[in-house]
Amino acid sequence: MDTLRKIFTYSKKYRKNLAAAIIFAVIGVVCSLLVPILTGKAIDCIVGKDNVDFGKTAVILGILAASVVTGGISQWIMARHTNTLSYLTTRDIRIDFFNKLNKVPISYIDRNSKGDFVSRATNDIETVSDALTQGFTQFFTGVITIAGTLAFMFVIDFRIALIVIVLTPLSLAAAALITKFSHKAFTRQSHIRGELSGFSDEMIKNHSIIEAFCYQQTAEERFESLNSEFGEAGLKATFLSSISNPTTRFVNGMIYALVALTGALRAVSGNISVGTLVSFLSYANQYTKPFNEISGVVTELQNAIACAERVFKVIAAENESDDSTLPELSAPDGSVAFDNIDFSYVPEKPLLQDINISVKPGQRVAIVGPTGCGKTTLINLLMRFYDTTDGNIIISGQNIKEIKRDSLRECFGMVLQETWLFKGTIADNISYGKPDATEEEITEAAKAAYAHSFIKRLPDGYKTIISENGGNLSQGQKQLLTIARIMLTNPPMLILDEATSNIDIRTEVKIQQAFEKLMKGKTSFIIAHRLSTIRNTDLILVMKDGNIIEHGNHNELMKKNGFYSTLYMSASAV
């Protein structure tokens, strides 16, 4: 019920559509309820051979035709409003879902499958939309039809109406029992759907790696396993939910048979006319029909509720701490201090411990060490993608926890080993960090990154459309574009994570020269895997197992004959 309440909270803004849907549903149902009684009266006008009141019959049939037309138009208007209500409701849910993803901590995104987020935003919300569309239409008309038919039946003959009311709980009890079991099945189906979507997304994005490591068979087996689980869960959910409709139909069939038998006996005894009996049987059929339809809607609703629970779970996730009242980082001079930093992704597994670093403005700091030692984590803390477990990071004399995140991140330019591009023009990708950049500025940045020559060779130059993540460019070309992006923004501090790893040697030399100009006077953090590229840095931090075990410049560290010396000599030997 809590999930349904949340869905209706979104629908409250569209009360006009809801009110219009209810009004026209009432009109449509009333018109449909007039049909049986008018039919009965028309039958009663046909007493026997040569005893037919054609005038009265014609009037009744005219009213009947008008009722049918009015009812049809009302149903169309109601459907239009319910569809609008459904669309606007799910649109708002989808907007809140997407906005939430921009507000949650990066740690929340990292803990969950990206494909699962996509599944929730598309499949799950679409399921909610379908259920709302069908549910509103059939639920409104169903409830009103049940109430209306009961009223008409009591007016015609309250004795037969009592039989209907006494037996109705059997239909409701059967539907409620089946719904209880089907909800669990739909919840499991929705969960496995998200897991399957996440796995598929990961495999598609990393297809080249799968091919390179001959992982196809294992991937297929894993997919078949998930697909089988999804099929079994779906079969169970569908089977349980499909029982509801035939069960209620069986119970309602029994009710109809008893009504027909009782009504026939009263007609034979002369208590009611044949036309009245026909009207009553029509009402009995109309009364039971909504139960069949609603039981079918229940199946959709159970699926929708299970999907909505997954969506609202993300929307209810805790936001990043609010920093709107905090001051901005003013006049950054490039000084950075890590003061007794401790950090761990998982509380029981400490990573960084007692990190102390003091970086002067304009210094170039290289961070080296084996994989998993905490190099990238240190950068994540510096950018405040994660908050420290203990200790503080001070930039230009200000604690980064006491300033706005945006103002902090605007001071850094990042070039990572893993490139990121989006579907759009070359110019749009370069100007991502500076959307108002002129064509001249974009061209100059591309020239500085040595990307201009290959861009001009593309079919439409800077207006060439590239696919998602630059799929129609080489890895080196993609990296040149990300470098041009930083050249354009020209931030006061830099973070370079093996920024030239995918570029040929000749271009790398030129890029290094461009970086020399870019880094001049700026504090730069360089995560290095090729130690030969950091010999001229001012400070080298050597990390191992989450600790800085050595620090100094290249010559100082080589003289120590420690861990750095061993790393450098082994790399040189290779």
XYZ file of C-alpha atoms in Angstrom:
574
model
C 0.000 0.000 0.000
C 2.884 2.363 0.720
C 4.083 2.031 -2.884
C 0.592 2.735 -4.255
C 0.363 5.759 -1.988
C 3.602 7.108 -3.461
C 2.302 6.598 -7.010
C -0.928 8.448 -6.194
C 1.121 11.244 -4.636
C 2.581 11.874 -8.081
C -0.917 11.802 -9.577
C -2.261 14.469 -7.217
C -0.940 17.268 -9.419
C -3.241 16.100 -12.196
C -6.509 16.128 -10.253
C -8.348 17.702 -13.179
C -7.610 14.721 -15.386
C -8.560 12.379 -12.552
C -11.828 14.253 -11.901
C -12.696 14.316 -15.614
C -11.944 10.587 -15.903
C -14.247 9.801 -12.961
C -17.068 12.038 -14.237
C -17.039 10.542 -17.731
C -16.626 7.052 -16.287
C -19.834 7.614 -14.300
C -21.635 8.917 -17.397
C -20.413 5.994 -19.488
C -21.401 3.411 -16.884
C -24.834 4.980 -16.293
C -25.483 4.860 -20.033
C -24.415 1.212 -20.164
C -26.648 0.421 -17.158
C -29.670 1.931 -18.909
C -29.330 -0.577 -21.757
C -30.582 -3.699 -19.869
C -33.579 -1.958 -18.316
C -34.528 -0.369 -21.658
C -34.118 -3.748 -23.338
C -36.410 -5.321 -20.721
C -39.055 -2.657 -21.208
C -38.889 -3.130 -24.995
C -39.382 -6.889 -24.528
C -42.377 -6.261 -22.284
C -43.928 -4.212 -25.132
C -44.029 -7.426 -27.167
C -46.810 -9.273 -25.385
C -47.652 -11.715 -28.168
C -48.812 -12.129 -31.777
C -50.571 -9.006 -33.003
C -50.038 -7.473 -29.556
C -46.961 -5.234 -29.954
C -46.798 -1.579 -28.924
C -44.638 -0.345 -31.839
C -44.853 3.320 -30.834
C -43.575 2.738 -27.321
C -40.967 0.272 -28.590
C -39.641 2.856 -31.081
C -39.291 5.471 -28.337
C -37.472 3.011 -26.098
C -35.126 1.954 -28.908
C -34.414 5.645 -29.666
C -33.433 6.246 -26.036
C -31.407 3.027 -26.148
C -29.455 4.197 -29.222
C -28.774 7.592 -27.618
C -27.516 5.876 -24.447
C -25.126 3.656 -26.428
C -23.694 6.617 -28.400
C -23.345 8.788 -25.285
C -21.718 5.930 -23.394
C -19.215 5.318 -26.201
C -18.205 8.991 -26.375
C -17.874 9.137 -22.583
C -15.650 6.050 -22.556
C -13.387 7.642 -25.191
C -13.060 10.895 -23.237
C -12.396 8.958 -20.026
C -9.677 6.897 -21.742
C -8.041 10.082 -23.047
C -7.863 11.586 -19.558
C -6.615 8.378 -17.943
C -3.885 8.041 -20.584
C -2.841 11.653 -19.981
C -2.849 11.075 -16.230
C -0.767 7.916 -16.613
C 1.758 9.539 -18.951
C 2.253 12.654 -16.807
C 2.554 10.607 -13.612
C 5.226 8.280 -14.979
C 6.977 11.216 -16.647
C 7.354 12.884 -13.243
C 8.541 9.641 -11.665
C 11.149 9.236 -14.417
C 12.318 12.850 -13.964
C 12.685 12.384 -10.198
C 14.531 9.116 -10.782
C 17.028 10.743 -13.137
C 17.440 13.804 -10.897
C 18.079 11.508 -7.945
C 20.961 9.864 -9.799
C 22.559 13.316 -10.008
C 22.168 13.860 -6.266
C 23.239 10.561 -4.724
C 26.880 10.041 -3.706
C 29.152 8.414 -6.281
C 29.594 5.563 -3.810
C 25.904 4.688 -4.309
C 26.352 4.541 -8.088
C 29.486 2.414 -7.698
C 27.701 -0.103 -5.464
C 24.995 -0.855 -8.030
C 24.944 -2.185 -11.565
C 24.670 0.527 -14.227
C 22.498 -1.766 -16.344
C 20.145 -2.227 -13.400
C 19.686 1.553 -13.184
C 18.858 1.582 -16.903
C 16.345 -1.244 -16.395
C 14.635 0.640 -13.569
C 14.469 3.881 -15.570
C 13.031 2.208 -18.678
C 11.439 -1.229 -18.184
C 10.202 -0.757 -14.617
C 8.708 2.699 -15.121
C 7.147 1.603 -18.429
C 5.489 -1.292 -16.594
C 4.085 1.183 -14.049
C 2.773 3.327 -16.935
C 1.006 0.383 -18.585
C -0.580 -0.678 -15.312
C -1.800 2.850 -14.577
C -3.345 3.165 -18.028
C -5.222 -0.128 -17.752
C -5.818 0.105 -14.024
C -7.420 3.552 -14.012
C -9.690 2.721 -16.936
C -10.867 -0.681 -15.778
C -10.833 0.076 -12.048
C -12.928 3.225 -12.330
C -15.496 1.709 -14.642
C -15.465 -1.549 -12.702
C -16.203 -0.012 -9.298
C -18.903 2.270 -10.683
C -20.461 -0.604 -12.648
C -20.595 -2.819 -9.555
C -22.235 -0.063 -7.490
C -24.673 0.846 -10.274
C -25.771 -2.704 -11.047
C -26.345 -3.430 -7.372
C -28.572 -0.368 -7.121
C -30.588 -1.353 -10.200
C -30.903 -4.988 -9.042
C -32.199 -3.911 -5.621
C -34.784 -1.721 -7.306
C -35.924 -4.587 -9.563
C -35.939 -7.420 -6.987
C -34.041 -7.184 -3.673
C -34.423 -10.948 -3.011
C -32.393 -11.968 -6.039
C -29.954 -9.074 -5.393
C -29.239 -10.499 -1.916
C -28.124 -13.808 -3.498
C -25.592 -11.893 -5.588
C -24.244 -9.951 -2.577
C -23.947 -13.040 -0.340
C -21.917 -14.956 -2.942
C -19.681 -12.050 -4.060
C -17.113 -12.437 -1.191
C -16.197 -15.857 -2.629
C -14.882 -14.137 -5.757
C -13.024 -11.487 -3.737
C -11.462 -14.045 -1.387
C -10.178 -16.135 -4.290
C -8.630 -13.074 -5.975
C -7.019 -11.846 -2.715
C -5.437 -15.246 -1.965
C -3.907 -15.541 -5.433
C -2.693 -11.902 -5.351
C -0.755 -12.548 -2.151
C 1.364 -15.250 -3.785
C 1.710 -13.557 -7.166
C 3.186 -10.365 -5.659
C 6.217 -12.247 -4.331
C 6.692 -13.885 -7.714
C 6.540 -10.532 -9.555
C 9.013 -8.989 -7.112
C 11.512 -11.754 -7.829
C 10.883 -11.454 -11.582
C 11.562 -7.703 -11.472
C 14.790 -8.217 -9.491
C 16.147 -10.813 -11.921
C 15.159 -8.618 -14.892
C 17.370 -5.855 -13.494
C 20.240 -8.291 -12.920
C 19.889 -9.634 -16.464
C 19.828 -6.115 -17.929
C 22.939 -5.189 -15.952
C 24.824 -8.243 -17.130
C 23.785 -7.703 -20.760
C 24.828 -4.042 -20.620
C 28.232 -4.965 -19.196
C 28.852 -7.663 -21.789
C 27.855 -5.440 -24.727
C 30.011 -2.530 -23.564
C 33.034 -4.771 -23.076
C 32.586 -6.969 -26.137
C 36.177 -6.505 -27.339
C 37.541 -7.638 -23.963
C 35.300 -10.714 -24.055
C 36.651 -11.562 -27.495
C 40.251 -10.915 -26.463
C 40.093 -13.239 -23.456
C 37.929 -15.890 -25.183
C 35.245 -15.362 -22.559
C 32.343 -15.959 -24.952
C 31.420 -19.408 -23.679
C 31.491 -18.353 -20.030
C 29.456 -15.233 -20.828
C 26.899 -17.311 -22.717
C 26.616 -19.762 -19.834
C 26.141 -16.968 -17.324
C 23.538 -15.312 -19.558
C 21.706 -18.628 -20.056
C 21.670 -19.145 -16.286
C 20.211 -15.679 -15.629
C 17.822 -16.026 -18.547
C 16.601 -19.380 -17.218
C 16.063 -17.877 -13.767
C 14.176 -14.990 -15.347
C 12.070 -17.393 -17.394
C 11.242 -19.528 -14.356
C 10.371 -16.474 -12.256
C 8.249 -15.037 -15.078
C 6.489 -18.367 -15.642
C 5.677 -18.695 -11.960
C 4.440 -15.093 -11.718
C 2.349 -15.402 -14.875
C 0.925 -18.782 -13.818
C -0.083 -17.559 -10.366
C -1.602 -14.366 -11.699
C -3.404 -16.132 -14.553
C -5.237 -18.348 -12.079
C -7.036 -15.286 -10.735
C -9.173 -14.570 -13.776
C -10.542 -18.086 -14.452
C -11.139 -18.595 -10.721
C -13.234 -15.446 -10.435
C -14.988 -16.339 -13.705
C -15.934 -19.734 -12.259
C -17.317 -18.193 -9.071
C -19.140 -15.504 -11.051
C -20.575 -18.183 -13.362
C -22.046 -19.913 -10.321
C -23.588 -16.619 -9.188
C -25.088 -16.040 -12.636
C -26.561 -19.579 -12.729
C -28.205 -19.145 -9.304
C -29.589 -15.744 -10.313
C -30.978 -17.216 -13.552
C -32.592 -20.139 -11.711
C -34.139 -17.968 -8.997
C -35.310 -15.363 -11.498
C -36.851 -17.995 -13.766
C -38.811 -19.486 -10.854
C -40.131 -16.012 -9.898
C -41.037 -15.283 -13.550
C -42.930 -18.585 -13.843
C -44.808 -17.793 -10.639
C -45.747 -14.400 -12.107
C -43.833 -12.256 -9.589
C -41.714 -10.605 -12.323
C -42.138 -10.163 -16.064
C -39.987 -11.789 -18.741
C -38.528 -8.384 -19.638
C -37.616 -7.783 -16.002
C -35.912 -11.195 -15.848
C -33.925 -10.373 -19.003
C -32.900 -7.026 -17.436
C -31.883 -8.724 -14.187
C -29.793 -11.357 -15.959
C -28.046 -8.612 -17.951
C -27.311 -6.746 -14.710
C -26.015 -9.920 -13.069
C -23.662 -10.416 -16.017
C -22.575 -6.770 -15.880
C -22.066 -7.059 -12.122
C -19.751 -10.058 -12.372
C -17.843 -8.842 -15.440
C -15.903 -6.074 -13.589
C -14.657 -8.648 -11.083
C -13.135 -10.604 -13.956
C -11.572 -7.466 -15.417
C -10.303 -6.193 -12.076
C -8.764 -9.586 -11.309
C -6.893 -9.264 -14.611
C -5.798 -5.734 -13.688
C -4.559 -7.037 -10.342
C -1.959 -9.050 -12.260
C -0.683 -5.890 -13.933
C -0.823 -3.982 -10.657
C 1.220 -6.590 -8.817
C 3.881 -6.422 -11.493
C 3.737 -2.625 -11.467
C 4.009 -2.419 -7.685
C 7.046 -4.706 -7.715
C 8.643 -2.489 -10.388
C 7.640 0.723 -8.618
C 9.240 -0.499 -5.400
C 12.580 -0.790 -7.219
C 12.198 2.708 -8.686
C 11.170 4.335 -5.392
C 14.025 2.590 -3.624
C 16.418 4.666 -5.744
C 14.346 7.858 -5.367
C 14.402 7.354 -1.578
C 18.188 6.910 -1.497
C 20.105 9.377 0.667
C 21.432 12.440 -1.164
C 24.930 13.788 -0.962
C 25.267 16.141 1.981
C 23.882 19.568 1.135
C 26.527 22.190 0.413
C 24.308 25.004 -0.883
C 24.996 27.165 2.190
C 28.764 26.662 2.058
C 31.119 29.254 0.522
C 32.896 28.713 -2.792
C 36.601 28.034 -3.111
C 37.967 31.514 -3.614
C 41.236 32.454 -5.361
C 42.793 28.958 -5.400
C 46.565 29.213 -5.266
C 47.199 25.497 -5.882
C 48.377 24.536 -2.400
C 47.125 21.141 -1.207
C 47.496 19.399 2.132
C 46.377 15.899 3.155
C 46.135 15.975 6.936
C 46.101 12.540 8.642
C 43.808 10.990 6.038
C 42.140 7.625 6.659
C 39.718 6.072 4.193
C 38.083 2.764 3.336
C 35.369 1.810 0.844
C 34.221 -0.934 3.200
C 34.540 -0.285 6.982
C 36.071 -3.690 7.727
C 38.725 -3.281 5.009
C 40.938 -0.214 5.655
C 42.674 1.205 2.567
C 44.358 4.582 3.095
C 45.845 5.083 6.530
C 47.427 8.153 8.101
C 48.205 9.933 4.795
C 50.037 13.236 5.204
C 51.031 15.265 2.125
C 51.925 18.899 1.676
C 51.961 20.212 -1.889
C 53.134 23.729 -2.681
C 51.498 25.881 -5.383
C 52.705 24.982 -8.872
C 54.335 21.694 -7.859
C 54.074 18.600 -9.998
C 53.266 15.560 -7.899
C 53.556 12.040 -9.278
C 51.779 9.152 -7.555
C 53.212 5.708 -8.248
C 52.753 2.211 -6.901
C 51.362 -1.219 -7.730
C 47.752 -1.755 -8.782
C 45.297 -1.421 -5.904
C 47.599 0.571 -3.644
C 45.239 3.564 -3.504
C 46.479 5.949 -6.236
C 43.085 6.547 -7.831
C 41.411 6.578 -4.416
C 43.638 9.478 -3.408
C 42.403 11.404 -6.466
C 38.765 10.489 -5.666
C 39.215 12.031 -2.231
C 40.893 15.108 -3.679
C 37.921 15.664 -6.041
C 35.579 14.806 -3.167
C 33.931 11.983 -5.065
C 34.236 10.263 -1.682
C 34.636 11.820 1.760
C 37.464 10.819 4.030
C 36.778 8.483 6.927
C 39.065 10.593 9.096
C 41.303 13.611 8.562
C 40.943 16.606 6.267
C 42.064 17.786 2.841
C 43.005 21.450 2.675
C 43.129 23.330 -0.630
C 44.306 26.950 -0.695
C 43.818 27.075 3.068
C 40.209 25.840 2.952
C 38.866 22.481 4.123
C 37.177 20.898 1.077
C 34.322 19.692 3.313
C 33.538 23.333 4.069
C 33.239 24.566 0.460
C 30.869 23.809 -2.423
C 31.775 20.720 -4.418
C 31.195 22.451 -7.758
C 33.633 25.241 -6.960
C 36.212 22.625 -5.906
C 35.824 20.516 -9.041
C 35.896 23.514 -11.344
C 39.469 24.096 -10.208
C 40.611 20.731 -11.561
C 41.041 19.405 -15.068
C 41.091 15.615 -15.372
C 42.515 13.545 -18.211
C 42.044 9.864 -17.454
C 43.372 6.743 -19.102
C 39.758 5.760 -19.791
C 38.241 8.222 -22.245
C 34.626 9.356 -22.141
C 32.835 10.810 -25.156
C 29.142 11.120 -25.977
C 27.098 10.999 -29.157
C 27.346 14.407 -30.791
C 29.708 16.536 -32.830
C 33.454 16.741 -32.300
C 33.012 20.398 -31.292
C 30.346 19.523 -28.701
C 32.611 16.916 -27.130
C 35.568 19.299 -26.888
C 33.433 22.113 -25.430
C 31.751 19.845 -22.845
C 33.406 21.715 -19.963
C 32.858 25.135 -21.592
C 29.584 25.071 -23.561
C 29.827 28.763 -24.520
C 33.240 28.375 -26.194
C 33.628 29.947 -29.624
C 34.702 28.021 -32.721
C 38.088 29.763 -32.582
C 38.636 28.672 -28.958
C 37.671 25.071 -29.783
C 40.030 25.032 -32.771
C 42.920 26.471 -30.743
C 42.397 23.873 -28.012
C 42.366 21.075 -30.618
C 45.576 22.431 -32.160
C 47.223 22.563 -28.736
C 46.254 18.916 -28.192
C 47.476 17.936 -31.695
C 43.958 16.788 -32.588
C 43.275 19.435 -35.245
C 44.943 17.533 -38.110
C 42.910 14.325 -37.720
C 39.695 16.298 -37.099
C 40.112 18.151 -40.403
C 40.419 14.812 -42.183
C 37.014 13.700 -40.903
C 34.042 14.025 -43.330
C 32.540 17.110 -41.649
C 35.503 18.320 -39.619
C 34.461 19.671 -36.233
C 30.795 19.037 -37.107
C 31.368 15.302 -37.595
C 28.941 13.247 -35.495
C 30.668 10.583 -33.418
C 28.875 7.619 -31.894
C 28.453 6.933 -28.192
C 31.845 6.823 -26.453
C 33.498 7.673 -29.792
C 33.048 4.202 -31.238
C 34.001 5.381 -34.741
C 37.336 6.866 -33.570
C 40.580 5.166 -32.606
C 41.553 5.019 -28.947
C 44.339 7.526 -29.536
C 41.996 9.967 -31.301
C 39.498 9.734 -28.453
C 42.212 10.531 -25.943
C 43.353 13.545 -27.972
C 39.786 14.900 -27.799
C 39.691 14.539 -24.000
C 43.030 16.332 -23.795
C 41.663 19.119 -26.035
C 38.710 19.377 -23.650
C 41.112 20.230 -20.793
C 43.163 22.531 -22.987
C 39.963 24.528 -23.602
C 38.903 24.880 -19.946
C 42.474 25.676 -18.799
C 41.857 24.970 -15.073
C 44.271 26.065 -12.292
C 45.008 22.472 -11.198
C 45.433 19.262 -13.173
C 44.970 15.539 -12.626
C 46.552 13.312 -15.265
C 46.035 9.566 -15.085
C 48.395 8.101 -17.709
C 46.909 10.610 -20.135
C 49.085 9.607 -23.081
C 48.910 5.831 -22.685
C 46.924 5.266 -25.898
C 48.865 7.667 -28.128
C 51.680 6.810 -30.488
C 55.237 7.779 -29.478
C 55.557 10.616 -32.015
C 52.314 12.282 -30.925
C 53.111 11.587 -27.267
C 56.248 13.698 -27.502
C 54.190 16.592 -28.851
C 51.491 16.099 -26.212
C 54.113 16.095 -23.471
C 55.330 19.422 -24.816
C 51.749 20.728 -24.780
C 51.324 19.481 -21.216
C 54.518 21.265 -20.241
C 52.898 24.524 -21.301
C 49.577 23.596 -19.712
C 51.122 22.600 -16.366
C 53.320 25.673 -16.131
C 52.499 27.435 -12.867
C 49.763 24.894 -12.012
C 49.622 22.268 -9.315
C 49.508 18.931 -11.095
C 48.853 15.410 -9.840
C 50.109 12.714 -12.189
C 49.224 9.053 -11.749
C 52.036 7.292 -13.567
C 52.482 3.711 -14.715
C 55.498 4.418 -16.925
C 58.014 5.784 -14.448
C 60.183 7.236 -17.186
C 57.576 9.989 -17.723
C 57.854 11.405 -14.174
C 61.581 11.855 -13.722
C 61.289 15.642 -13.791
C 58.386 15.988 -11.338
C 58.929 17.953 -8.127
C 57.580 15.280 -5.808
C 57.003 11.550 -6.190
C 54.692 9.755 -3.772
C 55.345 6.025 -3.628
C 52.302 4.098 -2.392
C 51.936 0.518 -1.259
C 49.007 -1.140 0.550
C 47.280 2.202 1.128
C 50.283 3.943 2.625
C 52.863 6.406 1.309
C 56.059 4.505 2.019
C 58.468 6.858 0.219
C 58.429 10.413 -1.077
C 60.894 12.757 -2.731
C 62.121 13.574 -6.216
C 63.503 11.001 -8.630
C 67.140 11.383 -7.671
C 66.430 11.292 -3.943
C 64.391 8.131 -4.238
C 66.941 6.385 -6.430
C 69.650 7.079 -3.846
C 67.543 5.413 -1.149
C 67.582 2.107 -3.081
C 64.121 1.408 -1.772
C 60.814 0.318 -3.275
C 60.780 3.095 -5.904
C 64.284 2.224 -7.039
C 63.228 -1.407 -7.462
C 60.133 -0.388 -9.458
C 62.114 1.955 -11.683
C 64.913 -0.507 -12.392
C 62.497 -3.340 -13.161
C 60.536 -1.060 -15.529
C 63.756 0.035 -17.235
C 64.821 -3.572 -17.655
C 61.589 -4.297 -19.470
